[in-house]
C-alpha cells in the first residue's frame, strides 16, 4: 500500500492529518484487524513528513484504540468494534399496515435529558463545547449594536434574504439548485417538517416512514392525527424500495417522509442510484416526499452525500434541514425548500407565528458568510468520527458479545441491538439510576411495540474518563440483565 504526500490544512496539525488518513483506511476496511501498518521510515518517505510526525500520528491512533504496538515488530491494526460486533439486520416492523400512532413518549425522559448531572447519551444533541459559541456570541453582539432596529423588527415570513442567499449557495453542495426565494426560514427543521406535513396531508391520512424513526416525528404524526405505515429499513442502505412499491400499489399513501442522509436512529444513507430509483417510484405513483437532511453535512469520508431532492425532476420534494446539529441548536435556524408546495408552506408559517426571530438569522448569516463554516465543519466531522469510533470500541470492550451496533459513515447516533427478550426500557431505568441517559428503542416504533430490545446512543459527546466509566456501567447493566434472563429461562 502506497500513500501519496499530504498537504497541511490550516486548521489541523500535520500529525493529526496523517492519523486521519490511516484511520479512514482502518474504518473503511482497507487496513484490517491484524494488518501491520507501514514502518515509521516507510511512512515518513511516502508522506514526506518527519519521523516525529509519524510517531505522533501512531500514538494518536493508539490513544483512539485503533492500533497497538508490538515491541521490535511495529504497529498493527487492533481489533475494533467494527471487527468484533455484528451489525443489526434489516428491520422487520411488527406490521406493515397503517395504524394509529401510539408512541408512549414520557415527559419524564425528556426532562431527565436536560439534567446537567446526567451523562447525556440519550438526546441526539451536539455538545455545545464543540460549537463556535464565542464567535457566534461576538457576531450577535455586533449585530445588536450595528442594526438594533432591524434586529428587533418582524422579519419577512420567508426569512432574512441574506441568510436565504447563503443557504441557497450551500445547497449546491447537496446537488440542488434553488433560489433564495425558494426557501423559507423556520424555527428549526422540526417546524419545517410539521408545516410540510400539514400542507400535503389531512387528518386520517397515511404517511410512509422508515422504521425505526425518530420519536419527535412520530409525535408530530400523532398530533396531526395521521397514520404511519412503517417500512423495513437497512442500517446502511435505508428503506426497502420493494416494500415501498408494494405499499404504493395496495394502499393510499399521501406522502413519504425520510431522513435522507445518516438517518436517526440507524445512521443509514442511500447511495445515489437508490435515491434516483426512489424518485422514479414516487413520480410513477404521484406521491410527494418530505426529506429531512439535518445530518447531511456530518459525513466522515468522501464528499457530502447528495440530497434526494437533487434527483427530483417534478419538484415534488419538500426539503427540510437546519443548523441545529452543526452550528447551534439554540439559534433555531431551519429551512424548507418546498418545491411545488412552497407557497402553501409559507402560508402556514405566516399564520402560525408570522416569522422566525431575526437576530438569530442575522447571526447565522454572518457566520455562514465569513465565520469559517467549512473549517468548523471539518473539525466537527473529525470530532464526531473519533467519538463514534470510541463508543463503538467501548461497546466491543464492555458489552455482551451478542450485542449488535450500527456502523454509520456520518451523523452522531448509534443504534444498539441486544438479544431477543432484552428489556431496553428496564435498561434505561437502571441507567438513569446511575445518572446515565439512553433512549429505549420502542420510542422509535410507530406501534410502540417494536425494538424493545434496542436502544440509541448519542455520540456527539466528547470522550472523557467519565464517559468511559459510563460505558463500562452500561455494559455491566446489560450483562446483568442478560444473566438474570438466562437464569429465569433455566428455572
Coordinates of C-alpha atoms in Angstrom, one line a residue:
X1 CA 0.0 0.0 0.0
X2 CA 1.4 3.3 -1.1
X3 CA 0.2 6.7 0.2
X4 CA 0.6 10.0 -1.6
X5 CA 2.2 13.0 0.2
X6 CA -0.2 15.2 2.1
X7 CA -0.6 19.0 2.3
X8 CA -1.2 20.6 5.7
X9 CA -4.6 22.1 6.3
X10 CA -4.7 25.4 8.1
X11 CA -7.0 24.1 10.9
X12 CA -5.2 20.8 11.6
X13 CA -1.7 19.9 12.7
X14 CA 0.2 17.6 10.4
X15 CA 0.3 14.5 12.7
X16 CA -3.4 14.7 13.1
X17 CA -3.9 14.7 9.3
X18 CA -1.6 11.6 9.0
X19 CA -3.6 9.9 11.7
X20 CA -6.9 10.8 9.9
X21 CA -5.6 9.3 6.7
X22 CA -4.8 6.0 8.4
X23 CA -7.9 6.0 10.5
X24 CA -10.1 6.2 7.3
X25 CA -8.2 3.2 5.8
X26 CA -8.9 1.2 9.0
X27 CA -12.6 2.2 9.3
X28 CA -13.2 1.5 5.6
X29 CA -11.6 -1.9 5.9
X30 CA -8.6 -1.3 3.6
X31 CA -6.4 -2.0 6.7
X32 CA -7.9 -5.0 8.5
X33 CA -7.5 -6.3 12.0
X34 CA -4.0 -7.7 12.5
X35 CA -2.5 -5.9 9.5
X36 CA 0.8 -4.3 10.0
X37 CA 1.0 -0.6 9.4
X38 CA 3.8 0.8 7.3
X39 CA 7.1 1.3 9.3
X40 CA 7.9 4.7 10.6
X41 CA 10.6 5.1 8.0
X42 CA 8.5 4.0 5.1
X43 CA 5.5 6.2 6.0
X44 CA 7.8 9.1 6.5
X45 CA 9.1 8.7 3.0
X46 CA 5.7 8.1 1.4
X47 CA 4.1 11.1 3.0
X48 CA 7.1 13.4 3.0
X49 CA 6.9 14.1 6.7
X50 CA 9.2 13.9 9.7
X51 CA 9.8 10.9 11.9
X52 CA 8.3 12.7 14.9
X53 CA 5.1 13.4 12.9
X54 CA 4.7 9.7 12.1
X55 CA 5.3 8.7 15.7
X56 CA 2.8 11.3 17.0
X57 CA 0.2 10.0 14.4
X58 CA 0.7 6.4 15.6
X59 CA 0.5 7.5 19.2
X60 CA -2.8 9.3 18.5
X61 CA -4.2 6.2 16.7
X62 CA -3.1 4.1 19.7
X63 CA -4.9 6.5 22.1
X64 CA -8.0 6.1 19.9
X65 CA -7.9 2.4 20.3
X66 CA -7.3 1.7 16.6
X67 CA -3.7 0.4 16.7
X68 CA -1.5 -1.5 19.0
X69 CA 2.3 -1.6 19.1
X70 CA 4.3 -4.8 19.3
X71 CA 7.9 -4.4 20.6
X72 CA 10.5 -5.0 18.0
X73 CA 7.8 -5.5 15.4
X74 CA 5.8 -2.4 14.7
X75 CA 2.3 -1.0 14.7
X76 CA -0.7 -3.3 14.0
X77 CA -4.5 -2.7 13.5
X78 CA -6.2 -3.5 16.7
X79 CA -9.5 -5.5 16.9
X80 CA -12.1 -2.7 17.0
X81 CA -15.8 -2.6 17.4
X82 CA -16.2 -2.7 13.7
X83 CA -14.5 -6.1 13.7
X84 CA -15.9 -7.6 16.8
X85 CA -19.5 -6.8 16.7
X86 CA -22.1 -7.6 14.1
X87 CA -24.4 -5.0 12.6
X88 CA -28.2 -5.2 13.0
X89 CA -30.0 -6.7 10.1
X90 CA -32.7 -5.0 8.0
X91 CA -35.6 -4.2 10.4
X92 CA -38.8 -6.1 10.4
X93 CA -41.6 -3.9 11.9
X94 CA -44.3 -5.8 13.6
X95 CA -46.8 -4.7 10.9
X96 CA -46.6 -3.1 7.5
X97 CA -50.2 -1.9 7.7
X98 CA -51.2 1.7 8.5
X99 CA -52.2 2.1 12.1
X100 CA -52.8 4.9 14.6
X101 CA -49.7 6.3 16.2
X102 CA -49.3 5.3 19.8
X103 CA -45.9 6.4 20.9
X104 CA -45.6 6.3 24.7
X105 CA -43.2 9.3 24.9
X106 CA -42.6 10.1 28.5
X107 CA -42.2 13.7 29.7
X108 CA -40.0 12.3 32.5
X109 CA -37.5 11.0 30.0
X110 CA -37.3 14.4 28.2
X111 CA -36.8 16.3 31.5
X112 CA -34.1 13.9 32.6
X113 CA -32.3 14.6 29.3
X114 CA -31.9 18.2 30.4
X115 CA -30.2 17.4 33.7
X116 CA -26.6 18.5 33.6
X117 CA -25.6 15.9 36.2
X118 CA -26.6 13.1 33.8
X119 CA -24.3 11.7 31.2
X120 CA -26.2 12.6 28.1
X121 CA -26.1 9.6 25.8
X122 CA -29.8 9.9 25.2
X123 CA -30.9 13.1 23.4
X124 CA -29.4 13.5 19.9
X125 CA -28.0 16.9 20.5
X126 CA -24.4 18.1 19.9
X127 CA -22.2 19.0 22.8
X128 CA -22.1 22.8 23.0
X129 CA -18.4 22.6 23.7
X130 CA -18.0 21.6 20.0
X131 CA -19.9 24.6 18.7
X132 CA -18.2 28.0 18.0
X133 CA -20.1 29.8 20.7
X134 CA -17.6 32.6 21.3
X135 CA -17.6 33.6 17.7
X136 CA -21.4 33.3 17.5
X137 CA -21.8 35.5 20.6
X138 CA -19.5 38.1 19.2
X139 CA -21.4 38.2 16.0
X140 CA -24.7 38.5 17.8
X141 CA -23.3 41.4 19.9
X142 CA -22.1 43.2 16.8
X143 CA -25.5 42.7 15.0
X144 CA -27.4 44.2 18.0
X145 CA -25.1 47.2 18.1
X146 CA -24.9 47.8 14.3
X147 CA -28.5 47.0 13.4
X148 CA -30.6 47.4 16.5
X149 CA -33.9 48.3 14.8
X150 CA -33.8 45.6 12.2
X151 CA -32.7 43.0 14.8
X152 CA -35.9 43.7 16.9
X153 CA -38.3 44.0 14.0
X154 CA -40.7 41.5 12.4
X155 CA -38.9 39.7 9.6
X156 CA -40.5 38.6 6.3
X157 CA -42.3 35.3 6.6
X158 CA -39.7 33.9 4.2
X159 CA -36.8 35.0 6.5
X160 CA -33.8 37.2 6.1
X161 CA -32.8 37.5 2.4
X162 CA -29.1 37.3 3.2
X163 CA -29.4 34.1 5.2
X164 CA -31.5 32.6 2.4
X165 CA -28.9 33.5 -0.1
X166 CA -26.2 31.8 2.0
X167 CA -28.3 28.7 2.4
X168 CA -29.0 28.6 -1.3
X169 CA -25.3 28.6 -2.0
X170 CA -24.6 25.8 0.4
X171 CA -27.4 23.7 -1.1
X172 CA -25.4 23.5 -4.3
X173 CA -23.3 21.0 -2.3
X174 CA -26.3 18.8 -1.9
X175 CA -26.9 18.8 -5.7
X176 CA -29.8 21.2 -5.5
X177 CA -30.1 24.5 -7.3
X178 CA -32.6 26.7 -5.5
X179 CA -33.0 30.5 -5.5
X180 CA -33.3 32.4 -2.2
X181 CA -37.0 32.9 -2.8
X182 CA -37.4 29.1 -3.0
X183 CA -36.5 28.9 0.7
X184 CA -38.5 29.5 3.9
X185 CA -36.7 30.0 7.2
X186 CA -38.3 28.1 10.1
X187 CA -37.8 27.5 13.8
X188 CA -35.6 24.5 13.3
X189 CA -36.2 21.6 11.0
X190 CA -39.0 20.3 13.2
X191 CA -41.2 23.3 12.3
X192 CA -40.3 22.8 8.6
X193 CA -41.4 19.2 8.8
X194 CA -44.5 20.0 10.7
X195 CA -45.7 22.6 8.1
X196 CA -44.8 20.3 5.3
X197 CA -46.9 17.5 6.8
X198 CA -49.8 20.0 7.2
X199 CA -49.6 21.0 3.6
X200 CA -49.7 17.5 2.0
X201 CA -52.0 15.6 4.4
X202 CA -55.4 15.7 6.0
X203 CA -56.3 14.0 9.4
X204 CA -56.6 10.3 8.9
X205 CA -54.1 10.1 6.0
X206 CA -51.3 7.6 5.8
X207 CA -47.6 8.6 5.9
X208 CA -44.9 6.1 5.0
X209 CA -41.9 6.3 7.2
X210 CA -38.7 4.4 7.7
X211 CA -38.6 2.1 10.8
X212 CA -37.2 2.8 13.3
X213 CA -37.6 6.5 13.0
X214 CA -37.1 9.4 15.5
X215 CA -39.7 9.8 18.1
X216 CA -40.4 13.6 17.6
X217 CA -41.6 12.8 14.1
X218 CA -43.9 10.1 15.5
X219 CA -45.2 12.7 18.0
X220 CA -45.9 15.1 15.1
X221 CA -47.9 12.4 13.2
X222 CA -49.9 11.8 16.4
X223 CA -50.7 15.4 16.9
X224 CA -51.8 15.8 13.3
X225 CA -54.0 12.6 13.6
X226 CA -52.0 10.8 10.9
X227 CA -51.3 7.1 10.4
X228 CA -47.8 5.7 10.0
X229 CA -47.0 2.9 7.5
X230 CA -43.6 1.6 8.6
X231 CA -41.1 0.3 6.1
X232 CA -38.3 -2.2 6.7
X233 CA -35.0 -0.3 6.8
X234 CA -31.4 -1.4 6.4
X235 CA -28.9 0.2 8.8
X236 CA -26.7 1.2 5.9
X237 CA -28.8 1.3 2.8
X238 CA -32.1 2.8 4.1
X239 CA -35.7 1.8 3.3
X240 CA -36.7 -1.2 1.2
X241 CA -37.9 0.1 -2.1
X242 CA -39.6 -3.3 -2.8
X243 CA -41.7 -2.9 0.3
X244 CA -42.4 0.8 -0.5
X245 CA -43.6 -0.1 -4.0
X246 CA -45.8 -2.9 -2.7
X247 CA -47.4 -0.4 -0.3
X248 CA -47.9 2.2 -3.0
X249 CA -49.7 -0.4 -5.1
X250 CA -52.1 -1.5 -2.4
X251 CA -52.6 1.5 -0.1
X252 CA -53.4 5.2 -0.3
X253 CA -50.1 6.7 0.8
X254 CA -50.2 10.5 0.9
X255 CA -46.5 11.2 1.5
X256 CA -43.2 9.5 2.2
X257 CA -41.1 11.1 5.0
X258 CA -37.4 10.1 5.3
X259 CA -34.2 11.3 6.9
X260 CA -32.2 11.0 3.7
X261 CA -28.5 11.0 5.0
X262 CA -27.3 9.3 8.2
X263 CA -30.8 8.7 9.5
X264 CA -31.9 8.9 13.1
X265 CA -31.5 6.4 14.7
X266 CA -30.0 3.9 12.3
X267 CA -27.5 6.1 10.5
X268 CA -28.4 4.8 7.1
X269 CA -27.5 6.6 3.9
X270 CA -28.9 5.7 0.4
X271 CA -26.4 5.8 -2.5
X272 CA -27.2 8.0 -5.5
X273 CA -28.6 5.1 -7.6
X274 CA -31.1 4.2 -4.9
X275 CA -32.1 7.9 -4.5
X276 CA -32.8 8.1 -8.2
X277 CA -34.8 4.9 -8.2
X278 CA -36.8 6.2 -5.2
X279 CA -37.7 9.4 -7.1
X280 CA -38.7 7.4 -10.1
X281 CA -41.0 5.3 -7.9
X282 CA -42.6 8.4 -6.3
X283 CA -43.1 10.1 -9.7
X284 CA -44.9 7.0 -11.0
X285 CA -47.3 6.9 -8.1
X286 CA -47.6 10.7 -7.8
X287 CA -46.5 10.8 -4.1
X288 CA -44.6 13.7 -2.6
X289 CA -41.5 13.2 -0.4
X290 CA -40.7 15.2 2.8
X291 CA -36.9 15.0 3.1
X292 CA -35.2 15.6 6.4
X293 CA -31.5 16.3 5.7
X294 CA -30.2 17.6 9.1
X295 CA -27.3 15.2 9.2
X296 CA -26.0 15.5 5.6
X297 CA -23.1 17.8 6.5
X298 CA -21.8 15.3 9.0
X299 CA -20.2 12.8 6.6
X300 CA -16.9 11.2 7.7
X301 CA -15.3 10.2 4.3
X302 CA -15.5 11.3 0.7
X303 CA -17.9 14.1 -0.4
X304 CA -21.1 15.3 1.1
X305 CA -23.9 12.9 0.1
X306 CA -26.5 14.4 -2.3
X307 CA -30.0 15.2 -1.2
X308 CA -32.8 13.1 -2.6
X309 CA -34.1 16.4 -3.9
X310 CA -31.1 16.5 -6.3
X311 CA -32.9 13.8 -8.3
X312 CA -36.3 15.5 -8.2
X313 CA -37.4 16.2 -11.7
X314 CA -41.0 17.1 -10.9
X315 CA -40.5 19.4 -8.0
X316 CA -42.4 17.1 -5.6
X317 CA -39.8 17.0 -2.8
X318 CA -40.2 19.2 0.3
X319 CA -36.6 19.5 1.5
X320 CA -36.1 20.4 5.2
X321 CA -32.9 21.0 7.1
X322 CA -31.3 23.1 9.9
X323 CA -28.2 24.4 11.5
X324 CA -29.1 22.8 14.9
X325 CA -26.8 19.7 14.5
X326 CA -23.8 21.6 13.1
X327 CA -23.7 25.1 14.5
X328 CA -26.1 26.0 17.3
X329 CA -29.3 24.2 18.5
X330 CA -30.4 27.3 20.3
X331 CA -30.4 29.6 17.3
X332 CA -33.4 27.5 16.0
X333 CA -32.5 28.1 12.3
X334 CA -34.1 25.7 10.0
X335 CA -35.5 25.9 6.4
X336 CA -37.8 24.4 3.9
X337 CA -37.4 24.3 0.1
X338 CA -41.0 23.2 -0.6
X339 CA -40.9 22.9 -4.4
X340 CA -44.4 23.0 -5.8
X341 CA -45.8 23.3 -2.3
X342 CA -43.6 26.3 -1.2
X343 CA -46.4 28.8 -1.3
X344 CA -48.6 26.7 0.9
X345 CA -45.8 26.0 3.4
X346 CA -45.1 29.8 3.6
X347 CA -48.8 30.4 4.2
X348 CA -48.8 28.0 7.2
X349 CA -45.7 29.8 8.6
X350 CA -47.2 33.3 8.2
X351 CA -50.4 32.4 10.0
X352 CA -48.8 30.3 12.7
X353 CA -46.0 32.6 14.0
X354 CA -45.5 35.1 11.3
X355 CA -41.7 34.8 11.1
X356 CA -38.6 33.4 12.8
X357 CA -36.7 35.7 15.1
X358 CA -34.5 37.9 13.0
X359 CA -31.4 38.3 15.4
X360 CA -30.5 34.6 15.2
X361 CA -31.0 34.7 11.5
X362 CA -28.5 37.5 11.1
X363 CA -26.1 35.8 13.4
X364 CA -26.3 32.6 11.3
X365 CA -26.0 34.6 8.1
X366 CA -22.9 36.4 9.3
X367 CA -21.2 33.1 10.3
X368 CA -22.0 31.4 7.0
X369 CA -20.7 34.4 5.2
X370 CA -17.3 34.9 6.9
X371 CA -17.2 32.8 10.0
X372 CA -15.2 29.9 8.6
X373 CA -18.2 27.5 8.5
X374 CA -16.4 24.9 6.3
X375 CA -13.4 24.9 8.7
X376 CA -15.7 24.4 11.6
X377 CA -17.5 21.5 9.8
X378 CA -14.2 19.8 9.1
X379 CA -13.3 20.0 12.8
X380 CA -16.7 18.8 13.8
X381 CA -16.7 15.8 11.5
X382 CA -13.3 14.7 12.9
X383 CA -14.6 15.0 16.4
X384 CA -17.8 13.1 15.7
X385 CA -16.0 10.3 13.8
X386 CA -13.5 9.9 16.7
X387 CA -16.2 9.9 19.3
X388 CA -18.3 7.4 17.4
X389 CA -15.3 5.1 17.0
X390 CA -14.6 5.3 20.7
X391 CA -18.1 4.5 21.7
X392 CA -18.2 1.5 19.2
X393 CA -14.9 0.3 20.7
X394 CA -16.4 0.7 24.2
X395 CA -19.4 -1.4 23.3
X396 CA -17.0 -4.1 22.0
X397 CA -14.9 -3.9 25.2
X398 CA -17.7 -3.7 27.8
X399 CA -21.0 -5.0 26.4
X400 CA -22.1 -8.6 26.0
X401 CA -20.6 -10.3 22.9
X402 CA -24.1 -10.8 21.5
X403 CA -24.6 -7.0 21.1
X404 CA -25.0 -5.6 17.6
X405 CA -24.2 -2.0 16.7
X406 CA -24.6 0.1 13.6
X407 CA -21.7 1.4 11.6
X408 CA -22.7 4.8 10.2
X409 CA -20.4 6.8 8.0
X410 CA -21.7 10.0 9.4
X411 CA -24.1 11.7 11.8
X412 CA -23.8 11.2 15.6
X413 CA -26.1 8.4 16.7
X414 CA -25.6 4.7 17.2
X415 CA -28.3 2.0 17.3
X416 CA -27.6 -0.9 19.6
X417 CA -29.5 -4.2 19.3
X418 CA -29.4 -6.7 22.1
X419 CA -30.6 -10.3 22.1
X420 CA -34.4 -11.0 21.9
X421 CA -36.0 -10.7 25.3
X422 CA -33.7 -7.9 26.4
X423 CA -35.8 -5.1 28.1
X424 CA -34.4 -1.8 26.9
X425 CA -36.9 0.2 29.0
X426 CA -35.7 -1.6 32.2
X427 CA -32.1 -0.9 31.0
X428 CA -33.0 2.7 30.5
X429 CA -34.4 2.9 34.0
X430 CA -31.3 1.2 35.5
X431 CA -29.0 3.5 33.6
X432 CA -30.9 6.6 34.7
X433 CA -30.5 5.5 38.3
X434 CA -26.8 5.7 37.6
X435 CA -27.1 9.2 36.1
X436 CA -26.8 7.9 32.5
X437 CA -29.4 8.7 29.8
X438 CA -30.1 6.3 27.0
X439 CA -33.2 6.2 24.8
X440 CA -35.1 2.8 24.7
X441 CA -35.9 1.5 21.2
X442 CA -39.7 1.4 21.5
X443 CA -39.8 5.2 21.3
X444 CA -38.7 4.9 17.7
X445 CA -41.5 2.5 16.8
X446 CA -44.8 3.7 15.4
X447 CA -46.7 0.9 17.2
X448 CA -44.8 1.4 20.4
X449 CA -44.1 -2.4 20.5
X450 CA -41.1 -2.8 18.2
X451 CA -37.4 -2.6 19.1
X452 CA -38.0 -3.3 22.7
X453 CA -34.5 -4.9 22.8
X454 CA -32.8 -1.9 21.2
X455 CA -31.6 1.5 22.3
X456 CA -30.0 4.6 20.8
X457 CA -26.8 6.3 21.9
X458 CA -25.8 9.9 21.1
X459 CA -22.1 10.1 20.1
X460 CA -21.9 13.9 19.9
X461 CA -20.3 13.9 23.4
X462 CA -16.6 14.5 23.8
X463 CA -14.8 11.4 25.1
X464 CA -13.6 11.6 28.7
X465 CA -12.8 9.3 31.6
X466 CA -16.4 9.8 32.9
X467 CA -17.9 8.8 29.6
X468 CA -15.7 5.7 29.5
X469 CA -16.9 4.9 33.0
X470 CA -20.5 5.4 31.9
X471 CA -20.0 3.0 29.1
X472 CA -18.5 0.4 31.5
X473 CA -21.5 0.9 33.7
X474 CA -23.9 0.4 30.8
X475 CA -22.0 -2.8 29.8
X476 CA -22.3 -4.1 33.3
X477 CA -26.1 -3.4 33.4
X478 CA -26.6 -5.1 30.1
X479 CA -24.7 -8.2 31.2
X480 CA -26.5 -8.3 34.5
X481 CA -29.9 -8.2 32.8
X482 CA -29.0 -10.9 30.3
X483 CA -27.6 -13.1 33.1
X484 CA -30.9 -12.7 35.0
X485 CA -32.9 -13.5 31.9
X486 CA -30.8 -16.7 31.4
X487 CA -31.4 -17.8 35.0
X488 CA -35.1 -17.1 34.6
X489 CA -35.2 -19.2 31.4
X490 CA -33.4 -22.0 33.1
X491 CA -35.7 -22.2 36.1

